[in-house]
Amino acid sequence: MKILIVGAGGREHAIAWKLSQNEKVEKIFIAPGNACVEMLPNAESVNLGSIDEYISFAKDNNVELTVVGSEELLVQGIVDEFHKNGLKIFGPDKKAAILEGSKAYSKDFMKKYGIKTAVYEIFDNSEKAKEFLNNWKDFPVVIKASGLAAGKGVIIAQNLDEAIKAVEDIMVDEKFGNAGNQVVIEEFLDGVEVSILSFTDSKVIVPLLSAKDHKKIGEDETGLNTGGMGVISPNPFVTDEIFEKFKLDIMEPTLKGMQAEGMDFAGVIFFGLMITKKGVYLLEYNMRMGDPETQAVLPLLENDLLELIEKSFDKKLSEIKVNWKPLHSCCVVAAAGGYPESYKKGDEITGVLDFKETEDNKVFICGAKVENGKLLTNGGRVLNAVALGNTLEEAQKKAYELLKTINFEGMYFRKDIGGRF
């Protein structure tokens, strides 16, 4: 089997790594490419950009399965176009991808189908949004760009001045481009964030192991939002009781809503949750594997990933029992100095190309390239150090020990992923 993976980050490396364990997989193409091909058997980077290029490549190279990591192409309708060309692709069509592509749409979807979420209002006019905020009493308040903003379009405003500035940044100054044509203003939920990836065949939703993401660039959750600076799995705050509340109040009505709206696909739904004193709330949907959650969760998965995907296409996910290693996972992101703002590229990375993977230690490449036999930085988030342990503390310790063997100029990582220890 030949597989094409769409995307270029650590998530795609982790997906390729997991899929490569199936003996049926002969070749894995990653586009627009990832230096991880130096570390995986039978993997190759291919430089593709437009949906038409992906379709032509899949046809010309007898690709039997395409797996999409990139949210942008999902929202643009890559799944619909592949289907028109008789190609098998894992991910939501355009109709379902809007659950991630428009926060305004997804909030209205949650309200329509009784899914527990924060109180909100939607605005497509900055003056009306500011007028609404002038009457808002309960700060902090959350301001979200409705469209795709690479995980960075959410601002928690502590007071009215910050809230007004957030609206101006998003809607007037277009800090996130067209993603800010609409904003969602919603109540701030105080609690613990949870990420739950899941597979769906549109008949059932099968949740994977819970995770806890660390979004801020600074320790103790300070500073600017990022695409994610590290993850632990399972999330220690997700008790059996919390998980049952999630299924009852969020997962099951989501499935009913998808079916009612005619969303029919084989793919992933990522639930971003908040555990509060008042219960479990849904913050947002992502319609693909999360990054860096995928890098922490997949190493704990005992099942064959390709089998899960194939059962999704066959609408037989209900037949699968998902099994997990009885371990904890810690993923720490090493970033270029200056990220998430301006940062340098082209610095040599040592300790990765000659890294010997073990059952407990993995390195996934996010933003790097190979030139003249050397691995060089080529993005804001450069790589992930992932370790497994019998306890969270053991996994943390191993991940940070692993990072000591890797180096590049300006390398930055948070030292509190999973909590202080």
Tab-separated table of C-alpha atoms in Angstrom:
chain	number	residue	atom	x	y	z
A	1	MET	CA	0.000	0.000	0.000
A	2	LYS	CA	1.149	3.531	-0.828
A	3	ILE	CA	-0.008	6.292	1.522
A	4	LEU	CA	0.084	10.074	1.124
A	5	ILE	CA	0.124	12.253	4.260
A	6	VAL	CA	-0.879	15.885	3.819
A	7	GLY	CA	1.004	18.262	6.125
A	8	ALA	CA	4.526	19.067	7.237
A	9	GLY	CA	4.705	19.074	11.034
A	10	GLY	CA	5.322	16.831	14.022
A	11	ARG	CA	1.772	15.519	13.784
A	12	GLU	CA	2.456	14.211	10.288
A	13	HIS	CA	5.737	12.623	11.410
A	14	ALA	CA	3.876	10.823	14.217
A	15	ILE	CA	1.136	9.625	11.826
A	16	ALA	CA	3.745	8.378	9.335
A	17	TRP	CA	5.701	6.666	12.120
A	18	LYS	CA	2.590	4.848	13.366
A	19	LEU	CA	1.363	3.858	9.886
A	20	SER	CA	4.822	2.566	8.916
A	21	GLN	CA	4.454	-0.169	11.557
A	22	ASN	CA	1.892	-1.965	9.382
A	23	GLU	CA	3.616	-4.472	7.095
A	24	LYS	CA	1.126	-3.702	4.282
A	25	VAL	CA	2.549	-0.182	3.976
A	26	GLU	CA	5.103	-0.153	1.189
A	27	LYS	CA	5.648	3.590	0.797
A	28	ILE	CA	4.679	6.783	2.630
A	29	PHE	CA	4.765	10.139	0.862
A	30	ILE	CA	4.657	13.297	2.998
A	31	ALA	CA	3.696	16.587	1.362
A	32	PRO	CA	4.786	19.330	1.312
A	33	GLY	CA	7.484	17.390	3.159
A	34	ASN	CA	9.170	16.672	6.469
A	35	ALA	CA	12.787	15.890	7.308
A	36	CYS	CA	11.474	12.863	9.216
A	37	VAL	CA	11.850	10.919	5.955
A	38	GLU	CA	15.516	10.585	6.990
A	39	MET	CA	14.355	8.611	10.057
A	40	LEU	CA	11.585	6.430	8.588
A	41	PRO	CA	11.863	3.434	6.263
A	42	ASN	CA	10.300	3.882	2.814
A	43	ALA	CA	9.256	7.508	3.409
A	44	GLU	CA	9.699	10.332	0.934
A	45	SER	CA	9.005	14.069	0.902
A	46	VAL	CA	7.129	15.450	-2.095
A	47	ASN	CA	6.667	19.140	-2.760
A	48	LEU	CA	2.944	19.595	-3.408
A	49	GLY	CA	0.821	22.685	-2.852
A	50	SER	CA	-2.581	22.938	-4.520
A	51	ILE	CA	-5.392	20.399	-4.257
A	52	ASP	CA	-5.016	19.674	-7.984
A	53	GLU	CA	-1.358	18.799	-7.429
A	54	TYR	CA	-2.285	16.381	-4.636
A	55	ILE	CA	-4.896	14.702	-6.858
A	56	SER	CA	-2.512	14.343	-9.802
A	57	PHE	CA	0.218	12.938	-7.571
A	58	ALA	CA	-2.145	10.419	-5.943
A	59	LYS	CA	-3.300	9.191	-9.366
A	60	ASP	CA	0.167	9.075	-10.942
A	61	ASN	CA	1.686	7.185	-8.003
A	62	ASN	CA	-1.139	4.727	-7.281
A	63	VAL	CA	-1.740	6.163	-3.805
A	64	GLU	CA	-4.369	4.008	-2.098
A	65	LEU	CA	-4.934	6.199	0.959
A	66	THR	CA	-4.477	9.886	1.737
A	67	VAL	CA	-4.512	11.137	5.349
A	68	VAL	CA	-4.974	14.887	5.879
A	69	GLY	CA	-3.301	16.723	8.745
A	70	SER	CA	-3.727	20.251	7.353
A	71	GLU	CA	-6.874	22.083	8.424
A	72	GLU	CA	-6.583	24.659	5.626
A	73	LEU	CA	-6.945	22.109	2.845
A	74	LEU	CA	-9.832	20.390	4.618
A	75	VAL	CA	-11.741	23.672	4.776
A	76	GLN	CA	-10.899	24.292	1.107
A	77	GLY	CA	-12.540	20.976	0.215
A	78	ILE	CA	-9.665	18.584	-0.559
A	79	VAL	CA	-11.811	15.616	0.547
A	80	ASP	CA	-14.649	16.537	-1.824
A	81	GLU	CA	-12.234	16.866	-4.750
A	82	PHE	CA	-10.549	13.527	-3.992
A	83	HIS	CA	-13.957	11.840	-3.863
A	84	LYS	CA	-14.870	13.321	-7.259
A	85	ASN	CA	-11.732	11.651	-8.619
A	86	GLY	CA	-12.456	8.282	-7.025
A	87	LEU	CA	-9.609	8.584	-4.489
A	88	LYS	CA	-9.746	7.342	-0.894
A	89	ILE	CA	-9.044	10.093	1.658
A	90	PHE	CA	-9.367	10.171	5.455
A	91	GLY	CA	-10.885	13.413	6.694
A	92	PRO	CA	-14.069	15.496	6.706
A	93	ASP	CA	-15.592	16.923	3.549
A	94	LYS	CA	-16.158	20.662	3.240
A	95	LYS	CA	-19.590	20.404	4.854
A	96	ALA	CA	-18.134	18.902	8.048
A	97	ALA	CA	-14.809	20.776	8.026
A	98	ILE	CA	-16.715	24.021	8.675
A	99	LEU	CA	-17.069	22.856	12.302
A	100	GLU	CA	-13.421	23.895	12.567
A	101	GLY	CA	-13.275	26.431	9.756
A	102	SER	CA	-15.884	28.732	11.313
A	103	LYS	CA	-16.108	29.198	15.063
A	104	ALA	CA	-19.314	31.150	14.477
A	105	TYR	CA	-20.865	28.166	12.690
A	106	SER	CA	-19.629	25.681	15.293
A	107	LYS	CA	-20.988	27.739	18.218
A	108	ASP	CA	-24.402	27.915	16.543
A	109	PHE	CA	-24.176	24.146	15.897
A	110	MET	CA	-23.471	23.552	19.607
A	111	LYS	CA	-26.431	25.711	20.600
A	112	LYS	CA	-28.761	24.040	18.085
A	113	TYR	CA	-27.976	20.524	19.300
A	114	GLY	CA	-27.811	21.198	23.029
A	115	ILE	CA	-24.059	20.760	23.390
A	116	LYS	CA	-22.735	22.293	26.598
A	117	THR	CA	-20.670	25.381	25.726
A	118	ALA	CA	-19.955	28.930	26.925
A	119	VAL	CA	-22.476	31.768	26.440
A	120	TYR	CA	-21.517	33.703	23.295
A	121	GLU	CA	-22.384	36.327	20.678
A	122	ILE	CA	-21.189	36.597	17.068
A	123	PHE	CA	-20.280	39.858	15.295
A	124	ASP	CA	-19.238	40.769	11.762
A	125	ASN	CA	-18.988	44.475	12.555
A	126	SER	CA	-16.241	45.816	14.834
A	127	GLU	CA	-18.263	48.776	16.115
A	128	LYS	CA	-21.154	46.554	17.157
A	129	ALA	CA	-18.708	44.186	18.848
A	130	LYS	CA	-17.161	47.059	20.809
A	131	GLU	CA	-20.595	48.404	21.721
A	132	PHE	CA	-21.499	44.939	23.079
A	133	LEU	CA	-18.267	44.823	25.101
A	134	ASN	CA	-18.975	48.214	26.660
A	135	ASN	CA	-21.933	46.550	28.382
A	136	TRP	CA	-20.035	43.386	29.355
A	137	LYS	CA	-19.706	43.105	33.148
A	138	ASP	CA	-17.884	39.842	33.787
A	139	PHE	CA	-14.187	39.989	32.882
A	140	PRO	CA	-12.075	38.275	31.701
A	141	VAL	CA	-13.821	37.699	28.379
A	142	VAL	CA	-12.766	35.591	25.389
A	143	ILE	CA	-12.450	37.105	21.890
A	144	LYS	CA	-12.020	34.627	19.006
A	145	ALA	CA	-11.354	35.115	15.322
A	146	SER	CA	-13.999	32.922	13.700
A	147	GLY	CA	-11.809	31.499	10.927
A	148	LEU	CA	-8.602	29.462	10.894
A	149	ALA	CA	-5.717	31.221	12.647
A	150	ALA	CA	-3.182	28.403	13.231
A	151	GLY	CA	-4.305	27.995	16.824
A	152	LYS	CA	-3.476	31.613	17.691
A	153	GLY	CA	-6.734	33.494	17.072
A	154	VAL	CA	-8.035	33.355	20.650
A	155	ILE	CA	-7.468	36.283	23.028
A	156	ILE	CA	-8.417	36.285	26.702
A	157	ALA	CA	-9.015	39.932	27.598
A	158	GLN	CA	-8.654	40.771	31.290
A	159	ASN	CA	-10.502	44.094	31.082
A	160	LEU	CA	-12.477	46.339	28.713
A	161	ASP	CA	-9.399	48.039	27.219
A	162	GLU	CA	-7.838	44.690	26.318
A	163	ALA	CA	-11.140	43.457	24.880
A	164	ILE	CA	-11.545	46.549	22.664
A	165	LYS	CA	-7.930	46.197	21.488
A	166	ALA	CA	-8.509	42.506	20.704
A	167	VAL	CA	-11.486	43.365	18.490
A	168	GLU	CA	-9.464	46.053	16.700
A	169	ASP	CA	-6.483	43.728	16.241
A	170	ILE	CA	-8.675	40.984	14.787
A	171	MET	CA	-11.283	42.903	12.791
A	172	VAL	CA	-9.725	46.265	11.917
A	173	ASP	CA	-5.986	45.530	11.696
A	174	GLU	CA	-6.691	42.019	10.357
A	175	LYS	CA	-3.977	40.440	12.506
A	176	PHE	CA	-5.242	36.999	11.466
A	177	GLY	CA	-6.262	37.963	7.935
A	178	ASN	CA	-9.692	36.856	6.721
A	179	ALA	CA	-10.047	34.655	9.816
A	180	GLY	CA	-11.109	37.827	11.633
A	181	ASN	CA	-13.988	38.833	9.356
A	182	GLN	CA	-16.226	37.577	12.158
A	183	VAL	CA	-15.513	37.395	15.881
A	184	VAL	CA	-17.046	35.295	18.605
A	185	ILE	CA	-17.233	36.947	22.035
A	186	GLU	CA	-17.890	34.465	24.808
A	187	GLU	CA	-17.800	34.038	28.558
A	188	PHE	CA	-14.503	32.993	30.100
A	189	LEU	CA	-14.588	29.497	31.548
A	190	ASP	CA	-12.216	28.950	34.450
A	191	GLY	CA	-10.900	25.423	34.740
A	192	VAL	CA	-8.665	22.779	33.207
A	193	GLU	CA	-8.377	22.293	29.448
A	194	VAL	CA	-8.714	18.827	27.947
A	195	SER	CA	-8.055	17.534	24.441
A	196	ILE	CA	-9.837	14.398	23.257
A	197	LEU	CA	-9.059	13.103	19.786
A	198	SER	CA	-11.574	10.689	18.309
A	199	PHE	CA	-12.242	8.689	15.166
A	200	THR	CA	-15.612	8.652	13.454
A	201	ASP	CA	-17.308	6.777	10.629
A	202	SER	CA	-20.380	9.048	11.075
A	203	LYS	CA	-22.259	6.136	12.664
A	204	VAL	CA	-20.255	6.222	15.904
A	205	ILE	CA	-17.561	8.373	17.495
A	206	VAL	CA	-14.718	6.445	19.144
A	207	PRO	CA	-12.794	8.663	21.593
A	208	LEU	CA	-9.059	8.171	22.067
A	209	LEU	CA	-7.039	8.776	25.211
A	210	SER	CA	-7.383	12.250	26.785
A	211	ALA	CA	-4.531	14.758	26.680
A	212	LYS	CA	-3.572	18.088	28.222
A	213	ASP	CA	-2.069	20.739	25.948
A	214	HIS	CA	0.098	23.667	27.078
A	215	LYS	CA	-0.688	26.550	24.712
A	216	LYS	CA	1.238	29.531	26.073
A	217	ILE	CA	4.854	30.238	25.198
A	218	GLY	CA	5.832	30.943	28.812
A	219	GLU	CA	5.939	28.740	31.865
A	220	ASP	CA	2.919	28.740	34.182
A	221	GLU	CA	0.774	29.482	31.091
A	222	THR	CA	2.062	33.021	30.526
A	223	GLY	CA	2.765	35.021	27.393
A	224	LEU	CA	1.509	34.618	23.835
A	225	ASN	CA	-0.571	31.770	22.455
A	226	THR	CA	1.267	29.207	20.321
A	227	GLY	CA	0.337	26.148	18.321
A	228	GLY	CA	1.173	24.176	21.476
A	229	MET	CA	4.345	23.874	23.564
A	230	GLY	CA	3.797	20.401	24.958
A	231	VAL	CA	1.288	17.738	25.926
A	232	ILE	CA	0.760	15.001	28.458
A	233	SER	CA	-1.496	11.971	28.072
A	234	PRO	CA	-3.652	10.752	29.680
A	235	ASN	CA	-4.921	13.997	31.191
A	236	PRO	CA	-4.834	13.430	34.996
A	237	PHE	CA	-7.952	15.587	35.470
A	238	VAL	CA	-10.125	13.336	33.291
A	239	THR	CA	-11.710	10.942	35.760
A	240	ASP	CA	-14.220	8.262	34.761
A	241	GLU	CA	-16.990	10.628	35.898
A	242	ILE	CA	-15.671	13.508	33.755
A	243	PHE	CA	-15.348	11.176	30.758
A	244	GLU	CA	-18.965	10.041	31.115
A	245	LYS	CA	-20.125	13.682	31.305
A	246	PHE	CA	-18.161	14.419	28.134
A	247	LYS	CA	-19.813	11.536	26.318
A	248	LEU	CA	-23.328	12.423	27.508
A	249	ASP	CA	-23.243	16.232	27.209
A	250	ILE	CA	-20.876	16.694	24.257
A	251	MET	CA	-19.893	13.639	22.222
A	252	GLU	CA	-23.323	12.033	21.788
A	253	PRO	CA	-25.196	15.243	20.858
A	254	THR	CA	-22.331	16.106	18.466
A	255	LEU	CA	-22.891	12.810	16.634
A	256	LYS	CA	-26.649	13.429	16.495
A	257	GLY	CA	-26.022	16.927	15.157
A	258	MET	CA	-23.613	15.684	12.490
A	259	GLN	CA	-26.121	13.084	11.344
A	260	ALA	CA	-28.965	15.629	11.309
A	261	GLU	CA	-26.855	18.020	9.197
A	262	GLY	CA	-25.943	15.259	6.726
A	263	MET	CA	-22.234	15.166	7.610
A	264	ASP	CA	-21.030	11.771	6.393
A	265	PHE	CA	-17.294	11.060	6.399
A	266	ALA	CA	-14.497	8.918	7.783
A	267	GLY	CA	-12.100	11.034	9.795
A	268	VAL	CA	-11.157	12.652	13.066
A	269	ILE	CA	-12.995	14.917	15.476
A	270	PHE	CA	-10.910	16.675	18.110
A	271	PHE	CA	-12.845	17.960	21.119
A	272	GLY	CA	-11.309	20.909	22.983
A	273	LEU	CA	-12.908	20.862	26.433
A	274	MET	CA	-12.870	22.806	29.696
A	275	ILE	CA	-13.521	21.121	33.032
A	276	THR	CA	-15.088	23.693	35.366
A	277	LYS	CA	-16.852	23.641	38.726
A	278	LYS	CA	-20.110	23.775	36.763
A	279	GLY	CA	-19.305	20.779	34.581
A	280	VAL	CA	-17.591	19.898	31.305
A	281	TYR	CA	-17.916	22.423	28.448
A	282	LEU	CA	-16.957	22.254	24.773
A	283	LEU	CA	-14.622	25.058	23.687
A	284	GLU	CA	-14.100	24.076	20.055
A	285	TYR	CA	-13.909	21.352	17.436
A	286	ASN	CA	-10.907	20.548	15.299
A	287	MET	CA	-11.619	18.203	12.418
A	288	ARG	CA	-8.189	16.553	12.209
A	289	MET	CA	-5.529	15.200	14.529
A	290	GLY	CA	-4.263	17.809	16.993
A	291	ASP	CA	-0.675	19.014	17.106
A	292	PRO	CA	1.132	18.239	19.415
A	293	GLU	CA	-1.546	15.990	21.002
A	294	THR	CA	-1.086	13.379	18.269
A	295	GLN	CA	2.607	13.052	19.134
A	296	ALA	CA	1.749	12.200	22.751
A	297	VAL	CA	-1.281	9.971	22.118
A	298	LEU	CA	-0.193	7.739	19.207
A	299	PRO	CA	2.828	6.231	21.044
A	300	LEU	CA	0.359	4.959	23.687
A	301	LEU	CA	-1.988	3.367	21.125
A	302	GLU	CA	-1.650	-0.415	20.943
A	303	ASN	CA	-4.005	-0.801	17.968
A	304	ASP	CA	-2.835	-0.627	14.397
A	305	LEU	CA	-3.610	2.868	13.085
A	306	LEU	CA	-4.222	1.706	9.527
A	307	GLU	CA	-6.826	-0.787	10.760
A	308	LEU	CA	-8.668	1.999	12.626
A	309	ILE	CA	-8.701	4.115	9.474
A	310	GLU	CA	-9.894	1.233	7.287
A	311	LYS	CA	-12.693	0.366	9.743
A	312	SER	CA	-13.758	4.021	9.551
A	313	PHE	CA	-14.150	3.756	5.777
A	314	ASP	CA	-16.084	0.497	6.148
A	315	LYS	CA	-18.378	2.075	8.786
A	316	LYS	CA	-17.371	-0.669	11.207
A	317	LEU	CA	-15.642	1.371	13.910
A	318	SER	CA	-18.099	-0.005	16.468
A	319	GLU	CA	-16.438	-3.406	16.032
A	320	ILE	CA	-13.040	-2.150	17.216
A	321	LYS	CA	-11.853	-2.216	20.812
A	322	VAL	CA	-9.219	0.479	21.244
A	323	ASN	CA	-6.413	-0.617	23.548
A	324	TRP	CA	-3.836	1.535	25.303
A	325	LYS	CA	-0.478	0.910	26.902
A	326	PRO	CA	-0.844	1.321	30.691
A	327	LEU	CA	1.688	4.168	30.599
A	328	HIS	CA	1.939	7.973	30.612
A	329	SER	CA	3.271	10.118	27.791
A	330	CYS	CA	5.007	13.504	27.889
A	331	CYS	CA	5.730	15.507	24.730
A	332	VAL	CA	7.882	18.650	25.012
A	333	VAL	CA	8.172	21.041	22.062
A	334	ALA	CA	11.568	22.576	21.317
A	335	ALA	CA	11.094	25.893	19.507
A	336	ALA	CA	13.321	28.428	17.796
A	337	GLY	CA	14.209	31.438	19.932
A	338	GLY	CA	11.694	34.253	19.386
A	339	TYR	CA	8.765	31.964	18.494
A	340	PRO	CA	5.793	32.623	18.189
A	341	GLU	CA	6.928	35.972	16.789
A	342	SER	CA	10.040	36.420	14.631
A	343	TYR	CA	12.627	33.652	14.747
A	344	LYS	CA	15.721	32.527	12.859
A	345	LYS	CA	15.995	29.559	10.498
A	346	GLY	CA	18.969	27.561	9.276
A	347	ASP	CA	20.693	26.645	12.561
A	348	GLU	CA	22.176	23.156	12.735
A	349	ILE	CA	20.410	20.633	14.971
A	350	THR	CA	22.539	17.960	16.601
A	351	GLY	CA	21.414	14.744	18.280
A	352	VAL	CA	18.453	13.922	16.020
A	353	LEU	CA	19.577	12.277	12.755
A	354	ASP	CA	21.731	9.836	14.741
A	355	PHE	CA	19.042	9.379	17.428
A	356	LYS	CA	18.207	5.747	18.223
A	357	GLU	CA	14.493	5.449	18.955
A	358	THR	CA	13.443	3.195	21.841
A	359	GLU	CA	10.062	1.936	23.054
A	360	ASP	CA	10.040	4.793	25.583
A	361	ASN	CA	11.781	7.645	23.702
A	362	LYS	CA	10.822	9.235	20.383
A	363	VAL	CA	11.737	12.404	18.488
A	364	PHE	CA	9.238	13.861	16.026
A	365	ILE	CA	10.349	16.613	13.629
A	366	CYS	CA	8.117	19.665	13.202
A	367	GLY	CA	10.097	22.388	11.458
A	368	ALA	CA	13.451	21.255	10.084
A	369	LYS	CA	15.109	20.465	6.763
A	370	VAL	CA	18.129	18.462	5.635
A	371	GLU	CA	20.853	20.229	3.651
A	372	ASN	CA	24.236	18.689	2.811
A	373	GLY	CA	23.635	15.901	5.298
A	374	LYS	CA	22.864	18.298	8.146
A	375	LEU	CA	19.543	18.856	9.904
A	376	LEU	CA	18.693	22.577	10.068
A	377	THR	CA	15.924	24.524	11.797
A	378	ASN	CA	13.178	25.579	9.396
A	379	GLY	CA	10.207	26.623	11.529
A	380	GLY	CA	9.007	28.045	14.825
A	381	ARG	CA	8.281	24.744	16.479
A	382	VAL	CA	11.296	22.652	15.540
A	383	LEU	CA	10.873	19.226	17.136
A	384	ASN	CA	9.128	17.174	19.815
A	385	ALA	CA	10.800	15.092	22.498
A	386	VAL	CA	8.354	12.370	23.546
A	387	ALA	CA	8.838	9.895	26.381
A	388	LEU	CA	6.728	7.198	28.023
A	389	GLY	CA	6.813	6.197	31.674
A	390	ASN	CA	4.951	4.179	34.284
A	391	THR	CA	4.006	7.488	35.935
A	392	LEU	CA	3.633	11.034	34.646
A	393	GLU	CA	6.705	12.044	36.648
A	394	GLU	CA	8.776	9.302	35.007
A	395	ALA	CA	7.608	10.309	31.524
A	396	GLN	CA	8.431	13.971	32.245
A	397	LYS	CA	11.887	13.112	33.536
A	398	LYS	CA	12.672	10.998	30.466
A	399	ALA	CA	11.441	13.669	28.035
A	400	TYR	CA	13.637	16.342	29.600
A	401	GLU	CA	16.605	13.965	29.745
A	402	LEU	CA	16.091	13.316	26.028
A	403	LEU	CA	16.137	17.063	25.305
A	404	LYS	CA	19.588	17.286	26.906
A	405	THR	CA	20.956	15.186	24.028
A	406	ILE	CA	19.590	17.588	21.370
A	407	ASN	CA	20.866	21.063	20.616
A	408	PHE	CA	20.515	24.012	18.241
A	409	GLU	CA	21.247	27.703	18.680
A	410	GLY	CA	18.446	29.548	20.494
A	411	MET	CA	16.627	26.311	21.365
A	412	TYR	CA	13.756	27.090	23.721
A	413	PHE	CA	11.353	24.801	25.580
A	414	ARG	CA	9.094	25.124	28.573
A	415	LYS	CA	10.325	23.352	31.665
A	416	ASP	CA	6.884	22.743	33.187
A	417	ILE	CA	5.045	20.537	30.677
A	418	GLY	CA	2.734	18.425	32.785
A	419	GLY	CA	3.296	20.594	35.864
A	420	ARG	CA	6.230	21.553	38.038
A	421	PHE	CA	8.365	18.678	39.234
